[in-house]
Short mmCIF file of C-alpha atoms in Angstrom, two decimals:
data_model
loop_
_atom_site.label_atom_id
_atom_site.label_comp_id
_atom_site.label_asym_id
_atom_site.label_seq_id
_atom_site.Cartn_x
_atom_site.Cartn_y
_atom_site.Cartn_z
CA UNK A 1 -3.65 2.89 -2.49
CA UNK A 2 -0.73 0.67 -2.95
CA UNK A 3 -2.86 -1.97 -4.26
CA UNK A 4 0.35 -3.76 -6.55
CA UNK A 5 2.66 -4.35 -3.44
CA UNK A 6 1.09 -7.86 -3.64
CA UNK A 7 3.32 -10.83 -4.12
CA UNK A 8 6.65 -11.80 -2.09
CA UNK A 9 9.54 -13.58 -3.62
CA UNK A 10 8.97 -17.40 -3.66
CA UNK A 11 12.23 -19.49 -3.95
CA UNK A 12 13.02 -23.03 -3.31
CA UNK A 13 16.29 -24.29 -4.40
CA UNK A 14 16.37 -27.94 -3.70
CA UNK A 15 17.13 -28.52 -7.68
CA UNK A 16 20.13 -27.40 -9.38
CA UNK A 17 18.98 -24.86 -12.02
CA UNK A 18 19.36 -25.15 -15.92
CA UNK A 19 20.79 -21.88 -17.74
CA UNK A 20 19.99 -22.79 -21.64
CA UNK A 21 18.22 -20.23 -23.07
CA UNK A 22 15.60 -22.37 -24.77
CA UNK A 23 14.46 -23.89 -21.08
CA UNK A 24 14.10 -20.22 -19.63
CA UNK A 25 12.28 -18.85 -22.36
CA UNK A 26 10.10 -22.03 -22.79
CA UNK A 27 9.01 -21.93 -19.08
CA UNK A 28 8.67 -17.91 -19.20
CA UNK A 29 6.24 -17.88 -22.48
CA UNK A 30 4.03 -21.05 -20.80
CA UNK A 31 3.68 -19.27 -17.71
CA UNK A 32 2.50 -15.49 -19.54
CA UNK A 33 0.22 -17.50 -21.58
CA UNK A 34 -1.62 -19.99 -18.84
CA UNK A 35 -1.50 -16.41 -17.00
CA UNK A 36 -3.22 -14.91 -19.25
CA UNK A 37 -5.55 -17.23 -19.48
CA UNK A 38 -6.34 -17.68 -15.73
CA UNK A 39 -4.64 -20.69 -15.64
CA UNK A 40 -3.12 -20.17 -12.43
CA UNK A 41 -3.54 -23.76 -11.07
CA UNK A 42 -1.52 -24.53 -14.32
CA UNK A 43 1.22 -22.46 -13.50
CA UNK A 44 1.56 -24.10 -10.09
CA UNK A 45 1.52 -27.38 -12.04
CA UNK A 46 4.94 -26.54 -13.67
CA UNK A 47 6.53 -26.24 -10.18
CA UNK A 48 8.95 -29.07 -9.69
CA UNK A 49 8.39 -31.28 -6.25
CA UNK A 50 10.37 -29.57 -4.41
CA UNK A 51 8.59 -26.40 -5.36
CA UNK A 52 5.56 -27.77 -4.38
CA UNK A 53 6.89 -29.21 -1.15
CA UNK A 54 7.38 -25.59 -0.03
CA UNK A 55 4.11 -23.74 -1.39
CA UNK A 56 0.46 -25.21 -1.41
CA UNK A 57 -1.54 -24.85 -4.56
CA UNK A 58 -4.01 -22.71 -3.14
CA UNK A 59 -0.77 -20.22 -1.63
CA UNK A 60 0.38 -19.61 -5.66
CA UNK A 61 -3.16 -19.40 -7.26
CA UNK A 62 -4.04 -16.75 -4.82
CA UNK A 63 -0.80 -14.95 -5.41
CA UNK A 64 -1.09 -15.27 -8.93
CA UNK A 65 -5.09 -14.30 -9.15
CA UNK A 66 -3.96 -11.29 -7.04
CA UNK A 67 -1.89 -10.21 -10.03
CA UNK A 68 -4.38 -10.88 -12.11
CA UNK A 69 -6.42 -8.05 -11.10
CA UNK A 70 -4.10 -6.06 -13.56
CA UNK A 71 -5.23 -7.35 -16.56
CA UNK A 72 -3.10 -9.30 -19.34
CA UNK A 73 0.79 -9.53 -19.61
CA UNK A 74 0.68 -7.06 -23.27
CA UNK A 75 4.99 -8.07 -23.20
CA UNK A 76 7.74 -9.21 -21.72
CA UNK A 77 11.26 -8.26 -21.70
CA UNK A 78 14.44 -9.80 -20.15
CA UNK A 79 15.87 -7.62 -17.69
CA UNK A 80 18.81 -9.83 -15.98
CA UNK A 81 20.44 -13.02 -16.65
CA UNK A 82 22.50 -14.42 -13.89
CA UNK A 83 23.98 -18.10 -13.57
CA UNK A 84 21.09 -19.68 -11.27
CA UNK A 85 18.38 -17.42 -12.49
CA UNK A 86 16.92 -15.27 -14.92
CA UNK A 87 14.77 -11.99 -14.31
CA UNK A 88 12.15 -10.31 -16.97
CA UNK A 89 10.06 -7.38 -16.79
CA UNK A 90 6.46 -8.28 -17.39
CA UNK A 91 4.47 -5.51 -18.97
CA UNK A 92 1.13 -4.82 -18.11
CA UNK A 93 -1.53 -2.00 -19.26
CA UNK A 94 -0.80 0.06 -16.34
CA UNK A 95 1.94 -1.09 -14.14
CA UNK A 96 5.17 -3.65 -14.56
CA UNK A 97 5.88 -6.57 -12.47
CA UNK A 98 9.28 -8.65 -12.89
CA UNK A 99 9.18 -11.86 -12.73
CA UNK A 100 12.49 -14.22 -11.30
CA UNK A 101 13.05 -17.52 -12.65
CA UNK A 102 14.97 -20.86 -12.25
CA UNK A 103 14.41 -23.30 -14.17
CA UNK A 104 14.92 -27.50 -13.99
CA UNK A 105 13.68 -28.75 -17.34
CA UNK A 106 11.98 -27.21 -20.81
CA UNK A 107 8.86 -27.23 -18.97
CA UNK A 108 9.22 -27.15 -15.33
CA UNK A 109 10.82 -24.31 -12.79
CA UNK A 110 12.14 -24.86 -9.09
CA UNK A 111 11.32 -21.01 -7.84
CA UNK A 112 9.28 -18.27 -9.10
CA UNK A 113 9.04 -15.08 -7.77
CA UNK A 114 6.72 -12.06 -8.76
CA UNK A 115 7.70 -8.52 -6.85
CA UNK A 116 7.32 -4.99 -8.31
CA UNK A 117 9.15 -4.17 -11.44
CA UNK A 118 12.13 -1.64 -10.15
CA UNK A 119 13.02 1.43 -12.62
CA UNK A 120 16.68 1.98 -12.27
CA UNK A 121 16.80 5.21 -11.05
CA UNK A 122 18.72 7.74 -13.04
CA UNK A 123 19.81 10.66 -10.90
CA UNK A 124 20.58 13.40 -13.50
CA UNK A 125 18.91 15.95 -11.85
CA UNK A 126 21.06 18.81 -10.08
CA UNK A 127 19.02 21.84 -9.46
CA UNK A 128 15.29 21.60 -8.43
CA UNK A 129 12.81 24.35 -6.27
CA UNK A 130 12.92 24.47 -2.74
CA UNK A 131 11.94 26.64 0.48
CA UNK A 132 14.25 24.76 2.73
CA UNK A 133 15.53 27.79 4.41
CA UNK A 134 19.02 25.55 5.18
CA UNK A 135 19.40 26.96 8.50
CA UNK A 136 19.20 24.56 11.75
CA UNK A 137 20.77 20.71 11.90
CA UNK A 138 17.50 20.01 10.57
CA UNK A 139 17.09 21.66 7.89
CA UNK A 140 20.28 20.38 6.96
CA UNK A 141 18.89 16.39 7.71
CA UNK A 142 16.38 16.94 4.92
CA UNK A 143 18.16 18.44 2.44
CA UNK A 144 20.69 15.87 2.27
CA UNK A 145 18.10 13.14 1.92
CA UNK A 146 15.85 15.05 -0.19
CA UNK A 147 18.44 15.90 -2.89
CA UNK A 148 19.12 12.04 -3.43
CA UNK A 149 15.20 11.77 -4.02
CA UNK A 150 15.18 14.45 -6.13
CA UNK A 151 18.10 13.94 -8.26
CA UNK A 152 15.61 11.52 -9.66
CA UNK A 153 14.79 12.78 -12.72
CA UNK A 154 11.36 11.57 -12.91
CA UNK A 155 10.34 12.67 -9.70
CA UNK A 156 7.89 15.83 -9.78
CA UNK A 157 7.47 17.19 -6.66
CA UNK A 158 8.19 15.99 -2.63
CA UNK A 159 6.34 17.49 0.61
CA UNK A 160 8.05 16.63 4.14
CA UNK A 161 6.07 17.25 7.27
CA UNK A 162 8.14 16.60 10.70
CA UNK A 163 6.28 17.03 13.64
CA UNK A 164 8.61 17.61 17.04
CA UNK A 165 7.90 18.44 20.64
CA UNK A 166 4.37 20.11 19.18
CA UNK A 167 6.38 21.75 16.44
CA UNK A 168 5.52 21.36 12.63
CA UNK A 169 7.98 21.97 9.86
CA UNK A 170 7.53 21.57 6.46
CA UNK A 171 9.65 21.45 4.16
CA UNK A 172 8.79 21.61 -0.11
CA UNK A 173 10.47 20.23 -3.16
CA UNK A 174 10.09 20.30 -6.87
CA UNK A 175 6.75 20.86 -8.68
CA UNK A 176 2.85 20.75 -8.14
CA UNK A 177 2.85 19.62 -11.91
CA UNK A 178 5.54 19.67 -14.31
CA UNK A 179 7.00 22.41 -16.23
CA UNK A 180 4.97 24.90 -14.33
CA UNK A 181 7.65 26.00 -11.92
CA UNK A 182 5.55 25.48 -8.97
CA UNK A 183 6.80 24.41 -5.56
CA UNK A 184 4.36 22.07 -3.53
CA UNK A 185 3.38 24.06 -0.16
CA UNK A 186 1.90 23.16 2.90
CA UNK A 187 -1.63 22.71 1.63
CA UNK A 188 -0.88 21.40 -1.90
CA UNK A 189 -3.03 17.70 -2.11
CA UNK A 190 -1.74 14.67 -2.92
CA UNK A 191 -3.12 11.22 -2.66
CA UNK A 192 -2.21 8.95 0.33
CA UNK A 193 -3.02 5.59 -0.70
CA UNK A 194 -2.80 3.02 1.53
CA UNK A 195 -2.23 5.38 4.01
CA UNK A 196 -5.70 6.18 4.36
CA UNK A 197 -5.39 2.37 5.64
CA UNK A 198 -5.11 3.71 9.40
CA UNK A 199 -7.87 6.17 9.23
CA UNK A 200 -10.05 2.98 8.66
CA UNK A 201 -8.20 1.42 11.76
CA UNK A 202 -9.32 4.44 13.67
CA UNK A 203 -13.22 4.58 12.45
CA UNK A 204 -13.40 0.59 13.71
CA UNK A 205 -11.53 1.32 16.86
CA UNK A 206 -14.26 4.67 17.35
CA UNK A 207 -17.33 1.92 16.56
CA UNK A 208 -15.89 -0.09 19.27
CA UNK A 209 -15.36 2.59 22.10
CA UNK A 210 -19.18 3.89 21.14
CA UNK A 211 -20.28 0.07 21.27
CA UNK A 212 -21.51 0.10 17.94
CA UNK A 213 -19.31 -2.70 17.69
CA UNK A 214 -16.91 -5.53 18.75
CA UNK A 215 -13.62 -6.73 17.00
CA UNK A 216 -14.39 -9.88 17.09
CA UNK A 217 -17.66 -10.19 15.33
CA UNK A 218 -18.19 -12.39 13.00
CA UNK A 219 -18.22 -10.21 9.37
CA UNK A 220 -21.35 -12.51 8.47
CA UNK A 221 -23.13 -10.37 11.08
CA UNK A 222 -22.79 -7.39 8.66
CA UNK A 223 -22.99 -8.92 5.06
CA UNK A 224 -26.34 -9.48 3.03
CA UNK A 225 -26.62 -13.35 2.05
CA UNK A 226 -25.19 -16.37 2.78
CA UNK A 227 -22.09 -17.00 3.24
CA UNK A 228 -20.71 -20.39 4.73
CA UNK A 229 -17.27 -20.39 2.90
CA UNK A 230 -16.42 -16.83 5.01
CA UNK A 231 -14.99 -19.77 7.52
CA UNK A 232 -12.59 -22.16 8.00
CA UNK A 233 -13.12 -25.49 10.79
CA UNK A 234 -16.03 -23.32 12.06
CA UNK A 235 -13.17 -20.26 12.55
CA UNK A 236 -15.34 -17.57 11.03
CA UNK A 237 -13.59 -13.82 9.68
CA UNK A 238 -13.61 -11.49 11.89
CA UNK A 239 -13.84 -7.66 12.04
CA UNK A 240 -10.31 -7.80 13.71
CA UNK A 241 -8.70 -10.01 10.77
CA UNK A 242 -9.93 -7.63 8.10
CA UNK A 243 -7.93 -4.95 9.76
CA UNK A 244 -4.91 -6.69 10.58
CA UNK A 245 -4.59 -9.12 7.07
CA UNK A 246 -4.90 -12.11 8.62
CA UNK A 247 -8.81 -12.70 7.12
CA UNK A 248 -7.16 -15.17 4.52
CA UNK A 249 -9.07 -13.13 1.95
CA UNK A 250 -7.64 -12.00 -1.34
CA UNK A 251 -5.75 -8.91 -1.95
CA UNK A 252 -7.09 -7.91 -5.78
CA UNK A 253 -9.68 -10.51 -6.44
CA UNK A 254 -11.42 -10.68 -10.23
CA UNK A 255 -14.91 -10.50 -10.34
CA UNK A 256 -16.24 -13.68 -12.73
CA UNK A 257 -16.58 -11.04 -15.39
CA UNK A 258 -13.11 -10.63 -15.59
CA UNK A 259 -13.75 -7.46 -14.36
CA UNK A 260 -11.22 -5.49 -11.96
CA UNK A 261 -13.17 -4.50 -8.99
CA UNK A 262 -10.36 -1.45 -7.72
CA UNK A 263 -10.23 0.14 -11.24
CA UNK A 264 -11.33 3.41 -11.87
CA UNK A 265 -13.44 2.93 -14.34
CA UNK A 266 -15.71 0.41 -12.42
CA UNK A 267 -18.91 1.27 -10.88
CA UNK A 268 -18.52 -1.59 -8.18
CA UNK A 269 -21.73 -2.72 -6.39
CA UNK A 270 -23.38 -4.92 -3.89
CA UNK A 271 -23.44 -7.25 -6.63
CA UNK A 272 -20.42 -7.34 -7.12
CA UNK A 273 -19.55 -7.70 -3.76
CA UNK A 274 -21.19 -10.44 -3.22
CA UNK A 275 -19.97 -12.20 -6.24
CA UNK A 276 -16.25 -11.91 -4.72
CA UNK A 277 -17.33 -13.23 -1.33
CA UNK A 278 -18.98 -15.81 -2.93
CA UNK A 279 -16.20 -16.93 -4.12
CA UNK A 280 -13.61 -16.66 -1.72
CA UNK A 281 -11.64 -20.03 0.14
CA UNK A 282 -10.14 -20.08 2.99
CA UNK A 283 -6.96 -22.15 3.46
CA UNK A 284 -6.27 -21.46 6.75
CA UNK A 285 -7.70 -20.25 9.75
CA UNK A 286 -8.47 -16.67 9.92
CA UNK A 287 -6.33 -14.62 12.57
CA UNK A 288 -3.39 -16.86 12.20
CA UNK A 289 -1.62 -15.64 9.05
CA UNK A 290 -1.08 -12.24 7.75
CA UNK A 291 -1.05 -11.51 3.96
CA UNK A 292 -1.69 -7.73 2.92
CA UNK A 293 -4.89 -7.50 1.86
CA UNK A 294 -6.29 -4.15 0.25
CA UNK A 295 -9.94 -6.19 -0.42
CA UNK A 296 -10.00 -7.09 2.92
CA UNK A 297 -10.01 -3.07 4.09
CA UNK A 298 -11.94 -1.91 1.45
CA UNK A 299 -14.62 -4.58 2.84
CA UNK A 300 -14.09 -3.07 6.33
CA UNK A 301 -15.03 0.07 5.04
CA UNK A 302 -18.44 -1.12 3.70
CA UNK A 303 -18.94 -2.69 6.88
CA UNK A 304 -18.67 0.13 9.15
CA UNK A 305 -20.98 2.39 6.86
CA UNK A 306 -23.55 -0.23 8.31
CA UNK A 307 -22.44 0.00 11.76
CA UNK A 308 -22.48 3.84 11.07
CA UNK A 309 -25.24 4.24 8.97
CA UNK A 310 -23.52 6.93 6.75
CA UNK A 311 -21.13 6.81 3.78
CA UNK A 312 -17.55 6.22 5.00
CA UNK A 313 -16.18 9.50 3.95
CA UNK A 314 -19.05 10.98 5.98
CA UNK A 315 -18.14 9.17 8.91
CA UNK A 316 -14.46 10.31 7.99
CA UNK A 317 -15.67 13.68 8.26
CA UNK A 318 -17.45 13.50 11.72
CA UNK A 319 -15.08 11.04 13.28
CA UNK A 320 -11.51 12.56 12.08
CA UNK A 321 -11.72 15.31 9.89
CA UNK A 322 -13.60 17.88 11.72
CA UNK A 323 -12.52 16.67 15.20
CA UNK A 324 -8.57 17.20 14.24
CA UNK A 325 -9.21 19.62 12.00
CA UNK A 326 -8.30 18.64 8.27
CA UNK A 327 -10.05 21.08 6.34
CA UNK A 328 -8.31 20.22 3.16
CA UNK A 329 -8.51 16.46 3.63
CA UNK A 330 -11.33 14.52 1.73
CA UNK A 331 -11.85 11.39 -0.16
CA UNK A 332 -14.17 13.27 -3.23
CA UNK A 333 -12.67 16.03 -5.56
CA UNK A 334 -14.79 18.41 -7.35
CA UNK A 335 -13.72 19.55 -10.70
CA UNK A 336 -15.59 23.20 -9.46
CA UNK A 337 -13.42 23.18 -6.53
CA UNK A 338 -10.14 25.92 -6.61
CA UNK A 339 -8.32 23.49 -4.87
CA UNK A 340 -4.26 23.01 -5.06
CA UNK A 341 -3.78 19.53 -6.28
CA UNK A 342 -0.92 17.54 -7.48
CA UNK A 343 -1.00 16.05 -10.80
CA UNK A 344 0.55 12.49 -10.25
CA UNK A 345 3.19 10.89 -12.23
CA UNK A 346 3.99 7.47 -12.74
CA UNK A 347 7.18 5.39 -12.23
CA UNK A 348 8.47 6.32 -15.48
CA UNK A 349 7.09 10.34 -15.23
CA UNK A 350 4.34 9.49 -17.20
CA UNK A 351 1.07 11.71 -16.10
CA UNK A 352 -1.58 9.76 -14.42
CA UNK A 353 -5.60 9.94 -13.69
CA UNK A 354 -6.42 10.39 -9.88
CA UNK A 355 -7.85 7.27 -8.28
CA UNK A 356 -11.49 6.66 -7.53
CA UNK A 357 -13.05 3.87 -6.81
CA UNK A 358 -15.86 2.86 -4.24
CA UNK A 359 -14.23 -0.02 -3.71
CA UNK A 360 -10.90 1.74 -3.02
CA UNK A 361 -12.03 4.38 -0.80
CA UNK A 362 -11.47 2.33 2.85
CA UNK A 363 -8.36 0.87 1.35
CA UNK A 364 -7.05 4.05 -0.39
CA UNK A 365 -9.01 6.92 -1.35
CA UNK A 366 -7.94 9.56 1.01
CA UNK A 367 -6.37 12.65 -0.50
CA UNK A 368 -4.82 14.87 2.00
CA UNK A 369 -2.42 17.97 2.58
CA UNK A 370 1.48 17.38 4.35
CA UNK A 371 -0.29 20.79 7.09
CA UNK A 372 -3.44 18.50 7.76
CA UNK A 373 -1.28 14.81 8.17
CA UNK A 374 0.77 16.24 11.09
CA UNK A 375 -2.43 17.54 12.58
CA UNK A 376 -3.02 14.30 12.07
CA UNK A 377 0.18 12.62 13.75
CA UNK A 378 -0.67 15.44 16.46
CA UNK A 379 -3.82 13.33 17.01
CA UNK A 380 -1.88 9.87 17.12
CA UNK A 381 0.30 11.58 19.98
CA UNK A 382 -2.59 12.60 22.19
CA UNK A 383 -3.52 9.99 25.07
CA UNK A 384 -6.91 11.79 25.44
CA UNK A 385 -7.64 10.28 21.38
CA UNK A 386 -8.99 6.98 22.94
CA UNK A 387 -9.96 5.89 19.38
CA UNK A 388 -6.38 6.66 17.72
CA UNK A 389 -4.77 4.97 21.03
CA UNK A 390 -6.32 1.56 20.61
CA UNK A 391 -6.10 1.35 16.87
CA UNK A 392 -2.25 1.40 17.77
CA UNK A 393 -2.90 -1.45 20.38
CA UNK A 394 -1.13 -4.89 18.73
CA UNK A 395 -3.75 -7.13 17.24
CA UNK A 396 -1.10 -9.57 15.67
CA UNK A 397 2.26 -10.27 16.49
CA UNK A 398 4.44 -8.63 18.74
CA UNK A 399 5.96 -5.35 19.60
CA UNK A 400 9.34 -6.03 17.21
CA UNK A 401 7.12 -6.51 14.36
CA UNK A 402 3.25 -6.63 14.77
CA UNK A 403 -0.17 -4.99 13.65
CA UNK A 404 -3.00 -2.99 15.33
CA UNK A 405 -5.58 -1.54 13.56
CA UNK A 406 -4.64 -1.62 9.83
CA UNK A 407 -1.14 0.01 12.05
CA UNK A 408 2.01 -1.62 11.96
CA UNK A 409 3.53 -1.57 14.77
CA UNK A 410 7.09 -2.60 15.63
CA UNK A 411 10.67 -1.37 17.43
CA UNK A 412 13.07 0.45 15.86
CA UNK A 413 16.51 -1.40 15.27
CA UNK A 414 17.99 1.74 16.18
CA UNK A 415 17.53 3.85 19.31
CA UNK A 416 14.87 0.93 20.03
CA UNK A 417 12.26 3.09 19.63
CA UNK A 418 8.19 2.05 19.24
CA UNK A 419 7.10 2.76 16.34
CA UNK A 420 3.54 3.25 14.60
CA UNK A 421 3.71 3.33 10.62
CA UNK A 422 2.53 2.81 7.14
CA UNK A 423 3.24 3.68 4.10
CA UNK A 424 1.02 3.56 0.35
CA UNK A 425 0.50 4.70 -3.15
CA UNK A 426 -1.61 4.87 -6.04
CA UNK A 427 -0.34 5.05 -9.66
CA UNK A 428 1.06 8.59 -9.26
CA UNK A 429 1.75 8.96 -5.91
CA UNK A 430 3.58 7.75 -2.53
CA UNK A 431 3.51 8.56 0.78
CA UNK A 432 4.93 7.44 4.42
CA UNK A 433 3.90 7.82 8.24
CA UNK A 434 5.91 7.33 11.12
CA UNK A 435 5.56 8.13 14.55
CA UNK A 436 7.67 7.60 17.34
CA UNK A 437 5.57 7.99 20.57
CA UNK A 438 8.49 7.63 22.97
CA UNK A 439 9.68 11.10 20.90
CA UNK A 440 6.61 12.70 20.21
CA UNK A 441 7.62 13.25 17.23
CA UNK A 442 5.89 11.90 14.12
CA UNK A 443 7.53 12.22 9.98
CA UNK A 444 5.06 12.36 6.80
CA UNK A 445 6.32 12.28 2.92
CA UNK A 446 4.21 12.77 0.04
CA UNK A 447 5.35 12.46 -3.61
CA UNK A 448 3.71 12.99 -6.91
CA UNK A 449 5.71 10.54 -8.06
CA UNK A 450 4.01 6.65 -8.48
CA UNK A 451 7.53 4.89 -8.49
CA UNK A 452 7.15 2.89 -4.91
CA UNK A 453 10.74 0.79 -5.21
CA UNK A 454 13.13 4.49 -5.23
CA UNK A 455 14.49 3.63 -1.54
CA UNK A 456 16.07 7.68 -1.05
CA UNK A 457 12.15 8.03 -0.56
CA UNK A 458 12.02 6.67 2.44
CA UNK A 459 15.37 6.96 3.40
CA UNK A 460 14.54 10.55 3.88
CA UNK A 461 12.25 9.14 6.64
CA UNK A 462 14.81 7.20 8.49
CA UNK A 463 17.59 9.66 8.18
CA UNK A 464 15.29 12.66 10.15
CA UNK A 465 14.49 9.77 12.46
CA UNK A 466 18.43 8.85 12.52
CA UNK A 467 19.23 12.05 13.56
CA UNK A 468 17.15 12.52 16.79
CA UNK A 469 19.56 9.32 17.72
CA UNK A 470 22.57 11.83 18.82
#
């Protein structure tokens, strides 16, 4: 699940910025501290007016709480110093953040921005394992992309899937787990992450064609308690916002605790569920502004086990995975099982611990072979899958850049092509989708490999896509 793709970059120039040292590291070490705290209303409070003319309180504490799901800032580091600005690596227990800065005054900053923490990528890495046989125009597509990936030298292992015309090729890089000279194959597992995002998309869109359910129902309908505050001028959330990102609900909330609710080592409840709602705001109405969300899904998936009466990765398993035909696809992984799984590094090749989390599992805890995802794009293609064809339909937005049903949905710049998409990751893996109806053709990449900001990922993505241009 690529729960950390949270925050955009916030910047608002109207004031000049100061470079002294003392200012930048002043405002740096007041903001990691009232951070660490959970002083986010603080934070906003050192904003200069021009700042705040730009972003609302409530905008900024929800960012900020939404990085707070990751715990406490253990260090910081400075990672670039340019005249108007000054960028630093903020260290957390399991993942990095960096953190862009311009300051006004000792005390006071006129933008802030919080993205992922990029590695630089060092590509010392000439010879890897492949089956690429290197024999048609398309072999030769993904091998050029491919080696730029792999030249990373923290990168593991790579699985590409291209489906074309009804055809499936795959194509297999690198290692199941390192040092054990084994190349991924066609049913190796990895983790999909947020991926498993459109699988939700598709178990609403089924509940709706069976008229279990309606898209616009209020999610009160479905929750146990009270719960007034799911609503803003009488605009309640709706089943459709939770799958689009436009519920206005938080993307890693904290439970009061100061638990988080997506790590692994949380047994999350209905408690705790409802100790989250609870204590959600709304600052807008719902359905009119998107902001990613991975609470919001994972909420949807809780839902429809209602509307199903079943756990969601049974309904996954009646509704999807026995219908297409994913027999290695599943959300639980027995330790008993002989199965061929990936071990998962992270963005600096650490080895990682697979993800599990109830919490998680509508949002991200789908774990799935490259052979069963283009069964699985096979699916997407079919106009007889009425469930797959209206969790494509647009739901927000429009056809340049839109959403269906936890889809996105937009037109390529190039060829002009419709195109159905998302990507995802956990904290050793990443993987893409894309399909191109008007091609029938449809692109999958997994990766044992947690670093999310290496573009040659998913430039090996556009570049197969590129080439059915000539």
């Amino acid at each position: 699940m690529r729960i950390l793709f949270l925050l955009l970059l916030l910047i608002n120039t109207t004031a000049k910025a100061q470079s002294d040292t003392t200012f930048y590291n002043t405002v740096k070490d007041s903001i990691v501290t009232k951070f660490n705290r959970g002083d986010f209303k603080g934070i906003y409070a050192m904003a200069d007016s021009g700042f705040k003319a730009g972003f609302s309180e409530p905008q900024i504490v929800g960012l900020l709480g939404s990085a707070g799901a990751m715990g406490r800032i253990l260090s910081s580091e400075l990672i670039s110093e340019e005249k108007d600005h000054r960028s630093y690596r903020l260290i957390f227990a399991r993942k990095s953040l960096q953190l862009t800065l311009s300051v006004t005054a000792p005390a006071s900053y006129n933008s802030l921005g919080l993205s992922y923490y990029k590695l630089p990528v060092v590509r010392t890495r000439q010879q890897f394992l492949s089956d690429n046989p290197l024999k048609t125009q398309l072999d030769s597509v993904v091998q050029k992309a491919a080696t730029i990936y792999m030249s990373n030298k923290n990168v593991a292992g790579l699985s590409v899937g291209i489906l074309l015309n009804g055809q499936m090729y795959i194509y297999n890089y690198g290692e199941v787990k390192k040092g054990e000279g084994r190349l991924p194959g066609a049913n190796t597992i990895f983790e999909l992450g947020s991926v498993t995002k459109t699988f939700t998309g598709i178990l609403l869109a089924n509940a709706v064609l069976e008229g279990k359910a309606k898209l616009d129902d209020d999610i009160s309908k479905y929750l146990d308690g009270n719960y007034p505050n799911l609503e803003y001028n009488g605009q309640p959330v709706r089943l459709v916002h939770l799958s689009n990102h436009t519920s206005g609900l938080p993307s890693m909330p904290k439970l009061t605790s100061g638990e988080d609710p997506f790590s692994p080592s949380t047994h999350f409840t209905p408690a705790m569920l409802a100790d989250i709602l609870h204590h959600v705001t709304l600052d807008t109405v719902p359905g009119t502004r998107r902001a990613y969300s991975n609470f919001a899904v994972g909420l949807l998936g809780i839902i429809l086990e209602k509307i199903y009466h079943m756990s969601y990765e049974q309904a996954l398993k009646k509704y999807i995975f026995d219908p297409y035909h994913m027999q290695q696809t599943q959300i639980s992984l027995s330790p008993d099982e002989d199965r061929d799984v990936a071990t998962g590094y992270d963005l600096e090749g650490n080895p990682t611990t697979y993800w599990q989390n109830d919490l998680a599992q509508a949002a991200g805890g789908i774990r799935s072979t490259t052979h069963d995802m283009l069964l699985y794009i096979q699916q997407q293609l079919d106009p007889r899958n009425k469930a797959a064809q209206l969790s494509h339909e647009l739901t927000f937005g429009d056809v340049n850049k839109g959403t269906g049903l936890n889809w996105g949905v937009m037109t390529t710049k190039t060829g002009r092509h419709l195109q159905w998409s998302h990507d995802g990751g956990t904290d050793g893996f990443t993987s893409l989708c894309m399909i191109y109806p008007g091609l029938h053709a449809g692109i999958v990449l997994l990766t044992n490999n947690g670093d999310h900001t290496d573009d040659s990922f998913y430039d090996i993505g556009r570049s197969v896509y590129k080439s059915w241009l000539h």
